[in-house]
PDB file of C-alpha atoms in Angstrom:
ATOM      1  CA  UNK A 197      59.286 121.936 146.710  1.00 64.00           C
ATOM      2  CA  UNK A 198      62.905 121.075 145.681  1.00 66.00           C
ATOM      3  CA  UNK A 199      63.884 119.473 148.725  1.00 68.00           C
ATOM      4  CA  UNK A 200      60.452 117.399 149.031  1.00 67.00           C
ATOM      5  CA  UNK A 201      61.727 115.720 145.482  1.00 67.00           C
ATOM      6  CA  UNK A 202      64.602 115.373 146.644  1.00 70.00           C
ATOM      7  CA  UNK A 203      63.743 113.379 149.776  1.00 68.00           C
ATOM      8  CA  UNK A 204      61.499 111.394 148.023  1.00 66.00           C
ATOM      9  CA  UNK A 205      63.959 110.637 145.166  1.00 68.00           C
ATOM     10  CA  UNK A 206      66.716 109.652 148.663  1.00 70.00           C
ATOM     11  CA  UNK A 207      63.213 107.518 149.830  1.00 74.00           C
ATOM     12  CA  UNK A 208      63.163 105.352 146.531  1.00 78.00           C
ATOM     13  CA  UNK A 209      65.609 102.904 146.922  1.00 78.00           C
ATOM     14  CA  UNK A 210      63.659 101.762 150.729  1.00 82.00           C
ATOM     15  CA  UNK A 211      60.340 101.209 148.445  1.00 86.00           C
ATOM     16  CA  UNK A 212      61.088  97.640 147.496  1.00 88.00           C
ATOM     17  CA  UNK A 213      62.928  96.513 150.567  1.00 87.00           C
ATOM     18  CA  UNK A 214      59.667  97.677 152.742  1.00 90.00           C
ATOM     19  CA  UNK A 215      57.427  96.504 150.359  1.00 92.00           C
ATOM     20  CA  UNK A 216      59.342  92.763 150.396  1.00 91.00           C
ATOM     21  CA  UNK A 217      59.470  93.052 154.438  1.00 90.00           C
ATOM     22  CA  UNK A 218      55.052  93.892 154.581  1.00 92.00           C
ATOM     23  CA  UNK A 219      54.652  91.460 152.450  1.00 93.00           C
ATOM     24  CA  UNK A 220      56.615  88.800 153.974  1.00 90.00           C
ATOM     25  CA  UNK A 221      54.999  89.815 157.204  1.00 90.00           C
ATOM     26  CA  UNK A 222      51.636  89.658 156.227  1.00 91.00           C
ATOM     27  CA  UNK A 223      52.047  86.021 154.163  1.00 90.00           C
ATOM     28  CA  UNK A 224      53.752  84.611 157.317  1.00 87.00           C
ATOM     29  CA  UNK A 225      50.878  85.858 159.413  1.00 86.00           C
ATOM     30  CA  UNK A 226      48.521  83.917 157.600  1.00 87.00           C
ATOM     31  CA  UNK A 227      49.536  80.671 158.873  1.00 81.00           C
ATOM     32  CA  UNK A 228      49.713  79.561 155.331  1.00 81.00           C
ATOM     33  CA  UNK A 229      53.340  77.908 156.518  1.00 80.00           C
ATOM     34  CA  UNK A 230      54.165  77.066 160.416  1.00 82.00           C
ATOM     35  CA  UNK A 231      55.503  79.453 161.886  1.00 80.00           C
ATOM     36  CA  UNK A 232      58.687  77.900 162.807  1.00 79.00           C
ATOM     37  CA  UNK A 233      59.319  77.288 159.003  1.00 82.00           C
ATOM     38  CA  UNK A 234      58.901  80.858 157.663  1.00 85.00           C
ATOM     39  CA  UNK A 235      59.353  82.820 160.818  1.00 90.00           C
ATOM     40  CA  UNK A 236      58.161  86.533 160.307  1.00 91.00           C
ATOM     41  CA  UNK A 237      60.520  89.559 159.963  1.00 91.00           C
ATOM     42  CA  UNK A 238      59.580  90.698 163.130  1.00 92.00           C
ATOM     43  CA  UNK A 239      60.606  87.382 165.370  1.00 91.00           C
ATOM     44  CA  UNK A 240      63.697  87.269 162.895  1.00 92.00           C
ATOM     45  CA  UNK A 241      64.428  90.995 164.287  1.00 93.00           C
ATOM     46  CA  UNK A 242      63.705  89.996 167.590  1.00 92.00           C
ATOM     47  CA  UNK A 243      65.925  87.041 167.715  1.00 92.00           C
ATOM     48  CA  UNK A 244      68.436  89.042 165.970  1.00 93.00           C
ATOM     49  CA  UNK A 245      68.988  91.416 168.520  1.00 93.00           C
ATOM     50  CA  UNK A 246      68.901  88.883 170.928  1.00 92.00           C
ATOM     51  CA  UNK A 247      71.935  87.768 169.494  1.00 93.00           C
ATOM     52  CA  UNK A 248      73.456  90.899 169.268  1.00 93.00           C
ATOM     53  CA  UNK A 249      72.594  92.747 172.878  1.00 92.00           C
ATOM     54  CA  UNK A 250      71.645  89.019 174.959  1.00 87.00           C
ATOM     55  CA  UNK A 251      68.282  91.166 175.631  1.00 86.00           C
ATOM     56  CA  UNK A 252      66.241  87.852 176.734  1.00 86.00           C
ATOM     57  CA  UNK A 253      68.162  84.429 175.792  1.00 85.00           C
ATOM     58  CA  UNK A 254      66.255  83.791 173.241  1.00 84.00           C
ATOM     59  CA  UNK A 255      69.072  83.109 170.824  1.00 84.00           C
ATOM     60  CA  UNK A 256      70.431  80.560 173.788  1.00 86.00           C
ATOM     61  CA  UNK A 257      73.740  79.837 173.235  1.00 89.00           C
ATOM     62  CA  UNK A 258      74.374  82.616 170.784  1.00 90.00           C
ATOM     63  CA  UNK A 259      72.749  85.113 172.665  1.00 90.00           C
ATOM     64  CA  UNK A 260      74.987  88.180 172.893  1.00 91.00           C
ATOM     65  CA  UNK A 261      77.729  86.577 170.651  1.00 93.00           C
ATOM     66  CA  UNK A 262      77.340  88.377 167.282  1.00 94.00           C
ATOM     67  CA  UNK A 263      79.684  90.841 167.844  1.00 95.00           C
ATOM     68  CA  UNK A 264      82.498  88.003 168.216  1.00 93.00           C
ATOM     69  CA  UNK A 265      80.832  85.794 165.640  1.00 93.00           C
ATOM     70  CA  UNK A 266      80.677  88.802 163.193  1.00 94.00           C
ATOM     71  CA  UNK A 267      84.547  89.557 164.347  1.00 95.00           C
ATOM     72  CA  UNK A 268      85.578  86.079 163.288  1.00 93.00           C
ATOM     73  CA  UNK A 269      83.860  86.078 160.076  1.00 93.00           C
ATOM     74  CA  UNK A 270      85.304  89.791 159.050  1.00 95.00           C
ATOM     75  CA  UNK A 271      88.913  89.201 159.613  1.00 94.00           C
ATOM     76  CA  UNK A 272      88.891  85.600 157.615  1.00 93.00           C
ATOM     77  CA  UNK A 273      87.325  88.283 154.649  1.00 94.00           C
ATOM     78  CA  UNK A 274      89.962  90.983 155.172  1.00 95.00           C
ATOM     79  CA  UNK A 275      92.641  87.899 155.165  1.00 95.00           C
ATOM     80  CA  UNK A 276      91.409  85.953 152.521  1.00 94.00           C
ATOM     81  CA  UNK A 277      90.835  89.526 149.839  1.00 95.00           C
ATOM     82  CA  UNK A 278      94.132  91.463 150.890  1.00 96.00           C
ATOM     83  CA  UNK A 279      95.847  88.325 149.558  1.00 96.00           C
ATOM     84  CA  UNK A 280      93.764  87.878 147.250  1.00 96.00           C
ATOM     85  CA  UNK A 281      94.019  91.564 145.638  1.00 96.00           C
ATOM     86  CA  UNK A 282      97.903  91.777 146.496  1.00 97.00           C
ATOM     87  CA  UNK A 283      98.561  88.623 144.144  1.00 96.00           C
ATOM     88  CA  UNK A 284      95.779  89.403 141.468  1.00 96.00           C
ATOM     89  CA  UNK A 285      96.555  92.801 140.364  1.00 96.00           C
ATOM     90  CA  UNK A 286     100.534  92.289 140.265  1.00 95.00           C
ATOM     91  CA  UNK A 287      99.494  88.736 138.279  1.00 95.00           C
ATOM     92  CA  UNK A 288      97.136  90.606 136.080  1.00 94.00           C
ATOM     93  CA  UNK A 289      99.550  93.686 135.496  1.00 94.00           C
ATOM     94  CA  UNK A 290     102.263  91.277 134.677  1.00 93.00           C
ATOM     95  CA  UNK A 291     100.121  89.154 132.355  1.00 93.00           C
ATOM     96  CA  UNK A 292      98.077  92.202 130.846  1.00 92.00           C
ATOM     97  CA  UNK A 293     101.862  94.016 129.564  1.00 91.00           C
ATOM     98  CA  UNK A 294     104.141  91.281 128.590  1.00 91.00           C
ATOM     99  CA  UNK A 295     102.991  88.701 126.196  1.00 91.00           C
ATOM    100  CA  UNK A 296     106.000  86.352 127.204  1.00 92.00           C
ATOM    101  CA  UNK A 297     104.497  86.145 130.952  1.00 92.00           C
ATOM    102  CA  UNK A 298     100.642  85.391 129.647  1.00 91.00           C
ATOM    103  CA  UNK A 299     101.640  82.543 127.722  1.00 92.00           C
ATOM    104  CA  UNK A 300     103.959  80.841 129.718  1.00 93.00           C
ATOM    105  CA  UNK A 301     100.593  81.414 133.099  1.00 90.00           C
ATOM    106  CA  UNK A 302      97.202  82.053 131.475  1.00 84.00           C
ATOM    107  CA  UNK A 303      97.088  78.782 130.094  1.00 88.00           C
ATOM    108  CA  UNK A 304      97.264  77.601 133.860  1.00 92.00           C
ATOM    109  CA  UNK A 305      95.536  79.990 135.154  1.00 89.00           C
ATOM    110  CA  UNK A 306      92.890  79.323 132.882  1.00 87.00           C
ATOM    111  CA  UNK A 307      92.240  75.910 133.463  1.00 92.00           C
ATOM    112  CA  UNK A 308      92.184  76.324 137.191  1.00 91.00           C
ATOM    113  CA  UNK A 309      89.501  79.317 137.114  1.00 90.00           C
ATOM    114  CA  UNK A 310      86.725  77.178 136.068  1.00 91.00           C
ATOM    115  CA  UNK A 311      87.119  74.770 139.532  1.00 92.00           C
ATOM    116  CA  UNK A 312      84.439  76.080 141.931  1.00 90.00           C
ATOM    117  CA  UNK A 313      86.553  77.000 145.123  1.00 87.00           C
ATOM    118  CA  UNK A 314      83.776  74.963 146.887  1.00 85.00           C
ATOM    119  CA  UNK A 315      85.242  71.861 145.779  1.00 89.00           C
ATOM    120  CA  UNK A 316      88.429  72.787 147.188  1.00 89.00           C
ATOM    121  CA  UNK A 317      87.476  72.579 150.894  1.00 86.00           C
ATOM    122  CA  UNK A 318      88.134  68.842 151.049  1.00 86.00           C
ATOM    123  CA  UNK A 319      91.829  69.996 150.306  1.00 89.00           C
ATOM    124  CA  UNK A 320      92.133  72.576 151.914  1.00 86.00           C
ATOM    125  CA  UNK A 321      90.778  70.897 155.124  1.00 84.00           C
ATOM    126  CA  UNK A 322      93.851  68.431 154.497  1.00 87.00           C
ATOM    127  CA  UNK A 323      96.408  71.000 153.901  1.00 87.00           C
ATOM    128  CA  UNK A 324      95.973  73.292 156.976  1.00 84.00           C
ATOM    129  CA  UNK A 325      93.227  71.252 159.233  1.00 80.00           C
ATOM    130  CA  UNK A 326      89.993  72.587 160.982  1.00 76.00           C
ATOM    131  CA  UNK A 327      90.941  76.245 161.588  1.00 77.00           C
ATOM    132  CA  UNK A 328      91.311  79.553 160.045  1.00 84.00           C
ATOM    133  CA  UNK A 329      93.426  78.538 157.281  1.00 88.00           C
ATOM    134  CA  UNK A 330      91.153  76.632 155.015  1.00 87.00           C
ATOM    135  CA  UNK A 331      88.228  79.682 155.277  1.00 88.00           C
ATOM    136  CA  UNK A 332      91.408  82.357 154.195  1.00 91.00           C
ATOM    137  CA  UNK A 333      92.234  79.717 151.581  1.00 92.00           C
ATOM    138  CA  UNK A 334      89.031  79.263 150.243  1.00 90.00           C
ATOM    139  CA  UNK A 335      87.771  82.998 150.456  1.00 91.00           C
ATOM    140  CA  UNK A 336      91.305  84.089 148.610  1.00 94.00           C
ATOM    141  CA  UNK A 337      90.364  81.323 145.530  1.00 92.00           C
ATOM    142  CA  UNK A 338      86.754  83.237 145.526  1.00 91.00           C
ATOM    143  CA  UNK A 339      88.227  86.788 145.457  1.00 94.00           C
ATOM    144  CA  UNK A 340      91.552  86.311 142.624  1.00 95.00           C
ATOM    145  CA  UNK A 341      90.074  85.493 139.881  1.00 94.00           C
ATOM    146  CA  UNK A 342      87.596  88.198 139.380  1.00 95.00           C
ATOM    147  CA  UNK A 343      90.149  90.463 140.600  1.00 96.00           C
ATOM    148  CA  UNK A 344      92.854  88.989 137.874  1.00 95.00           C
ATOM    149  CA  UNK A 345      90.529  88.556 134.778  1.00 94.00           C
ATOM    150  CA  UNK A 346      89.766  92.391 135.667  1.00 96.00           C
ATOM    151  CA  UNK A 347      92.926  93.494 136.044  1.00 96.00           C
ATOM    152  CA  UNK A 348      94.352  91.290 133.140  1.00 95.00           C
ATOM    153  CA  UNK A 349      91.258  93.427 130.697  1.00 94.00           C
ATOM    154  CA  UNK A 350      91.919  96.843 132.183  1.00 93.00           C
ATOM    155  CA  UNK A 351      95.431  96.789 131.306  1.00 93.00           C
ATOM    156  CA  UNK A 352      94.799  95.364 127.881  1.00 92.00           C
ATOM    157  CA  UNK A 353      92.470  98.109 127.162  1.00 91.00           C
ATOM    158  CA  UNK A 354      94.687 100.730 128.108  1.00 89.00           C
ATOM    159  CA  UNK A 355      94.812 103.702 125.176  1.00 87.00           C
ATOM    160  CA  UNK A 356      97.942 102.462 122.886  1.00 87.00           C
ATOM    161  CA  UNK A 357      98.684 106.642 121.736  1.00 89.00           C
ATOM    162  CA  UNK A 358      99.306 106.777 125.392  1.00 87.00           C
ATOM    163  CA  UNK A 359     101.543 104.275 125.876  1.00 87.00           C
ATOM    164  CA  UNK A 360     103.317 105.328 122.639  1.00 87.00           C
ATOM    165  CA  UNK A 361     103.056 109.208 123.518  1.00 88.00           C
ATOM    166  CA  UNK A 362     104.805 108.089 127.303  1.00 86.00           C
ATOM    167  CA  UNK A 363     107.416 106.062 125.315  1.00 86.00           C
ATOM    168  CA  UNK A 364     108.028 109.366 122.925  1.00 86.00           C
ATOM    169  CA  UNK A 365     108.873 111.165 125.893  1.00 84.00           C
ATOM    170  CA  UNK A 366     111.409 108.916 127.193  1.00 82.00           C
ATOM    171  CA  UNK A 367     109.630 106.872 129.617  1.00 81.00           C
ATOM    172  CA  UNK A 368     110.852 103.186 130.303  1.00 85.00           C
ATOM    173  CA  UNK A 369     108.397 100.340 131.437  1.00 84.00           C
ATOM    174  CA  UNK A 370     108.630 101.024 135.048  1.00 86.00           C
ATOM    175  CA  UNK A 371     107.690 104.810 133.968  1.00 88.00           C
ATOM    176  CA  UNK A 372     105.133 103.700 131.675  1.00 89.00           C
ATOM    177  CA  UNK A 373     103.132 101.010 133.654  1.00 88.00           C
ATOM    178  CA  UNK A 374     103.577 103.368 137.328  1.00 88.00           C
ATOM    179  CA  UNK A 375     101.648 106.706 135.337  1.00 88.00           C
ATOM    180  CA  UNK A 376      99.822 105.080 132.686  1.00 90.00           C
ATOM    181  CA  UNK A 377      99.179 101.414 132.524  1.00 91.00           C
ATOM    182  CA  UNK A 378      98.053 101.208 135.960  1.00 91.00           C
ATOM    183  CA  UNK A 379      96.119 104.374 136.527  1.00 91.00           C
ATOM    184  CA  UNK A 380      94.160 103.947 133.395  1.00 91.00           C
ATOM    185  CA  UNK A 381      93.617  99.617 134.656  1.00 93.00           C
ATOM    186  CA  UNK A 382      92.347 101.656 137.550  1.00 93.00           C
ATOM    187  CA  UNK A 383      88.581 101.458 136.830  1.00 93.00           C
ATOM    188  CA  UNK A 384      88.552  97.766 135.746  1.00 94.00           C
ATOM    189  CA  UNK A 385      90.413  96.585 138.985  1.00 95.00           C
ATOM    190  CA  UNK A 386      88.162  98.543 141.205  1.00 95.00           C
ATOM    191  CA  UNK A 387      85.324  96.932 139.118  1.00 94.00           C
ATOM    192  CA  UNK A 388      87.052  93.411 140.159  1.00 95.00           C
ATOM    193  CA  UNK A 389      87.635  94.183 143.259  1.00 96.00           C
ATOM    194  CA  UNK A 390      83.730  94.750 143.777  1.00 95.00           C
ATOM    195  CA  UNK A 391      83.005  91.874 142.357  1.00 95.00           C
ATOM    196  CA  UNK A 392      86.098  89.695 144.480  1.00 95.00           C
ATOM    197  CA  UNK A 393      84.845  90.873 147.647  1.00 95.00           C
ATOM    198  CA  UNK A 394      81.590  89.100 147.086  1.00 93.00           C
ATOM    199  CA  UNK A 395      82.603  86.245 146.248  1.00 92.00           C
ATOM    200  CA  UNK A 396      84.857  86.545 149.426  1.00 93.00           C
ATOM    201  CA  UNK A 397      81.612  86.853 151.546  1.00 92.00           C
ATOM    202  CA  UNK A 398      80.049  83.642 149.920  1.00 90.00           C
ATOM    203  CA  UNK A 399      82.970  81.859 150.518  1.00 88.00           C
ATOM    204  CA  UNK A 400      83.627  82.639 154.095  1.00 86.00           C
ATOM    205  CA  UNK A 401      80.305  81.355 154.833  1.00 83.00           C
ATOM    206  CA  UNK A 402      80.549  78.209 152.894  1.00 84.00           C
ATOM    207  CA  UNK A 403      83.573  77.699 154.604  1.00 84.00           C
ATOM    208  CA  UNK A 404      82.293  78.611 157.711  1.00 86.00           C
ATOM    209  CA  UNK A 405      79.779  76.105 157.520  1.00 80.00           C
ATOM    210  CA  UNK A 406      82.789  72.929 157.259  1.00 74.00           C
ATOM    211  CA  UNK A 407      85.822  73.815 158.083  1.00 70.00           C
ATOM    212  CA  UNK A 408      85.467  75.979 161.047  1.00 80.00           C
ATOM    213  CA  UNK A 409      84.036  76.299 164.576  1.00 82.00           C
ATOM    214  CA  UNK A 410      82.949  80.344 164.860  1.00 86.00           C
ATOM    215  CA  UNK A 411      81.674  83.096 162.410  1.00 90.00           C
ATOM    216  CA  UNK A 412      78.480  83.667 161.091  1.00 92.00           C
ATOM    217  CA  UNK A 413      78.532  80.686 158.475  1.00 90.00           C
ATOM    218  CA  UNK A 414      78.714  78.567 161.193  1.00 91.00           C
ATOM    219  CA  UNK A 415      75.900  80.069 163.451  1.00 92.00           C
ATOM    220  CA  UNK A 416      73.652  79.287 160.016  1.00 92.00           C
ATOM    221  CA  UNK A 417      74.569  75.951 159.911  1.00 90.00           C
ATOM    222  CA  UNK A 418      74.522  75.445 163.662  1.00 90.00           C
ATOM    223  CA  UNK A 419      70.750  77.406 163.867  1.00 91.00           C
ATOM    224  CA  UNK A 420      69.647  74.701 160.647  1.00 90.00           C
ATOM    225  CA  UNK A 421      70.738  71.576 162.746  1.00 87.00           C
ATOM    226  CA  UNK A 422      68.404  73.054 165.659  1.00 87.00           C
ATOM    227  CA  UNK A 423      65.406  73.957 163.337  1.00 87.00           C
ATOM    228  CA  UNK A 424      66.172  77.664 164.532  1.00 91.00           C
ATOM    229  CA  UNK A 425      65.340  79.152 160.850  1.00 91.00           C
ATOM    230  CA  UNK A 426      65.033  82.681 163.040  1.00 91.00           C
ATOM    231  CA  UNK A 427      69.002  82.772 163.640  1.00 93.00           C
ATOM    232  CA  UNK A 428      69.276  81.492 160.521  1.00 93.00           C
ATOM    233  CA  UNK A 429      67.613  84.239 158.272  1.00 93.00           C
ATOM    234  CA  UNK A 430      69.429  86.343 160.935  1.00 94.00           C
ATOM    235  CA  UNK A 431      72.986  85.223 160.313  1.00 94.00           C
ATOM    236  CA  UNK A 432      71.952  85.691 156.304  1.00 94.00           C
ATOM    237  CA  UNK A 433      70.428  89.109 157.040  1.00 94.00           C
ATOM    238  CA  UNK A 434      73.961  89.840 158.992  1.00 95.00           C
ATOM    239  CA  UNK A 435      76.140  88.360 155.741  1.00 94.00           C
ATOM    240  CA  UNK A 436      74.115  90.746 153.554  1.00 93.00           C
ATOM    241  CA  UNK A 437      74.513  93.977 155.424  1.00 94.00           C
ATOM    242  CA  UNK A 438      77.994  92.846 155.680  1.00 95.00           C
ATOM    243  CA  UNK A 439      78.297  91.950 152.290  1.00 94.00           C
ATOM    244  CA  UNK A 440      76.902  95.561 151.477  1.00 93.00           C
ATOM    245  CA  UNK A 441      78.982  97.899 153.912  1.00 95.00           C
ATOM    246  CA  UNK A 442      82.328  95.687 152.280  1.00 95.00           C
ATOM    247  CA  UNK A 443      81.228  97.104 148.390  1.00 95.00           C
ATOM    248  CA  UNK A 444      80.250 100.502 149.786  1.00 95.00           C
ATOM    249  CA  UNK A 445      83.931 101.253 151.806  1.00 95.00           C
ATOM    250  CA  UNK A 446      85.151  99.807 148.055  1.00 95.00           C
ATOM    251  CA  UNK A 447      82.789 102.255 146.332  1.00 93.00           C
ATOM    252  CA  UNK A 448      83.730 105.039 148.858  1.00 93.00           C
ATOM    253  CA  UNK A 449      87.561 104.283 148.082  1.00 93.00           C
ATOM    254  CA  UNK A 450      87.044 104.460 144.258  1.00 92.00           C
ATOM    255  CA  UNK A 451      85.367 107.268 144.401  1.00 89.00           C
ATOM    256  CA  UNK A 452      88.446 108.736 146.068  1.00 89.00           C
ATOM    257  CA  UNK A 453      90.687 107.098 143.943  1.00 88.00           C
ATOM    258  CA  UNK A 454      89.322 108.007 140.782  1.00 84.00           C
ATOM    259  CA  UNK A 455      88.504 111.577 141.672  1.00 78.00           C
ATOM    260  CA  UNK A 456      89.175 112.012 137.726  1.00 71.00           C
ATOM    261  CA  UNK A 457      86.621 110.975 136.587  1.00 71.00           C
ATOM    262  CA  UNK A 458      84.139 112.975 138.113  1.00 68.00           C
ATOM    263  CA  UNK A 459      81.841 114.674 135.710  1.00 63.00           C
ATOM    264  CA  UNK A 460      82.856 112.604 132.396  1.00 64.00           C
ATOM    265  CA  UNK A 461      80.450 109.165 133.646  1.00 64.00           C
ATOM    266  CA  UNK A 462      77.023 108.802 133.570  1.00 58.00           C
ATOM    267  CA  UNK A 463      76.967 107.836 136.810  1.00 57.00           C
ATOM    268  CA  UNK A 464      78.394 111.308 137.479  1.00 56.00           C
ATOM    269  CA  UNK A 465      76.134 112.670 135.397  1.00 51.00           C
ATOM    270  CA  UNK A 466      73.130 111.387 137.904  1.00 50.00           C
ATOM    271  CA  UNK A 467      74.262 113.076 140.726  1.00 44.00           C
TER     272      UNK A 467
END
């Protein structure tokens, strides 16, 4: 009896996707929209994996491209966020602990966080051209500043006694921000880091869509121009499950990370 709860409990969370896909399915069959303008799950899934396996051409031109498509669109992400995270967390360390540094930046940094990184693409297509550059550019704007702002608050809210207990022992700053500061900022960059690497995923598709020539952004836009609404609600299924693997290998590394606190969360607590 304990292990049928317990599959059903692992069942709930495919409830509400299934129900959205049936019911999707069964509106589409109705005719009450062509076809071609709300295309069913199942000719999305078959068009999909013609793109992915070239089973029948029906994808034409992108027919057994997705794994290079998805290639091109996953290593502008990893570029764009490792910069991203490299520069935000030793930015939001620095401006978190000293109060010289975060008045002489924040200010700055402040008034340039509330530009969307969309309307940087005209830019950034006249910095570095029609390449790979202006997609890393524009994903790393998308990922820093949640990763800073989070990074900035984790280290601010780090517990003063234990800072003060750490200087009472004879630890310098280096001491005090390597075993304190930073492991107790832990949780909050992790949380930004979540949070950065969507943003990464919508911007590598905007970008996608106008500065570049491959990746899945593009195939949207491309499929849109050609009234192919299939590829196109394939290439935003594809970003999703993307989109979703990227925050579960981040969940899967915090969960290493903070092996600590195990057991004193209430997420804990639910398992």
């Amino acid at each position: 009896m304990q292990q049928v709860l317990s599959m059903v409990r692992r069942l709930d969370r495919y409830i509400v996707p299934v129900l959205i896909l049936a019911g999707w399915e069964a509106f589409s069959r109705t005719g009450a929209l062509p076809a071609a303008l709300l295309p069913a799950p199942s000719t999305v899934l078959w068009a999909w994996a013609d793109w992915v396996f070239g089973t029948d051409g029906n994808a034409q031109t992108y027919s057994g491209r997705w794994l290079f498509d998805m290639l091109s669109s996953v290593l502008r992400v990893i570029a764009g966020f490792s910069i991203a995270t490299v520069l935000a967390v030793s930015l939001g360390v620095a401006i978190g602990w000293s109060r010289s540094i975060e008045v002489i930046i924040e200010p700055t940094l402040q008034t340039l966080r509330p530009i969307p990184p969309v309307s940087w693409i005209p830019l950034a297509i006249i910095w570095f051209g029609i390449a790979d550059k202006p997609a890393i550019f524009l994903v790393f704007l998308g990922a820093f500043f949640p990763i800073l702002l989070n990074t900035i608050h984790g280290v601010k809210s780090c517990d003063r006694n234990l800072i003060r207990a750490g200087a009472m022992v004879g630890g310098g700053n280096r001491q005090l921000l390597r075993f304190i500061v930073f492991p107790a900022a832990l949780p909050s960059i992790f949380a930004g880091l979540r949070i950065g690497i969507g943003s990464a995923w919508m911007l590598t598709v905007t970008a996608e869509m106008v500065a570049v020539k491959s990746g899945l952004g593009y195939v949207l836009w491309d499929s849109y121009y050609f009234l192919r609404y299939d590829l196109v609600l394939a290439a935003m299924a594809s970003i999703g499950l993307l989109g979703f693997l990227s925050d579960f290998g981040i969940r899967l590394l915090m969960a290493r990370v903070l092996h600590w606190q195990r057991n004193t969360t209430i997420r804990s607590g639910e398992g």
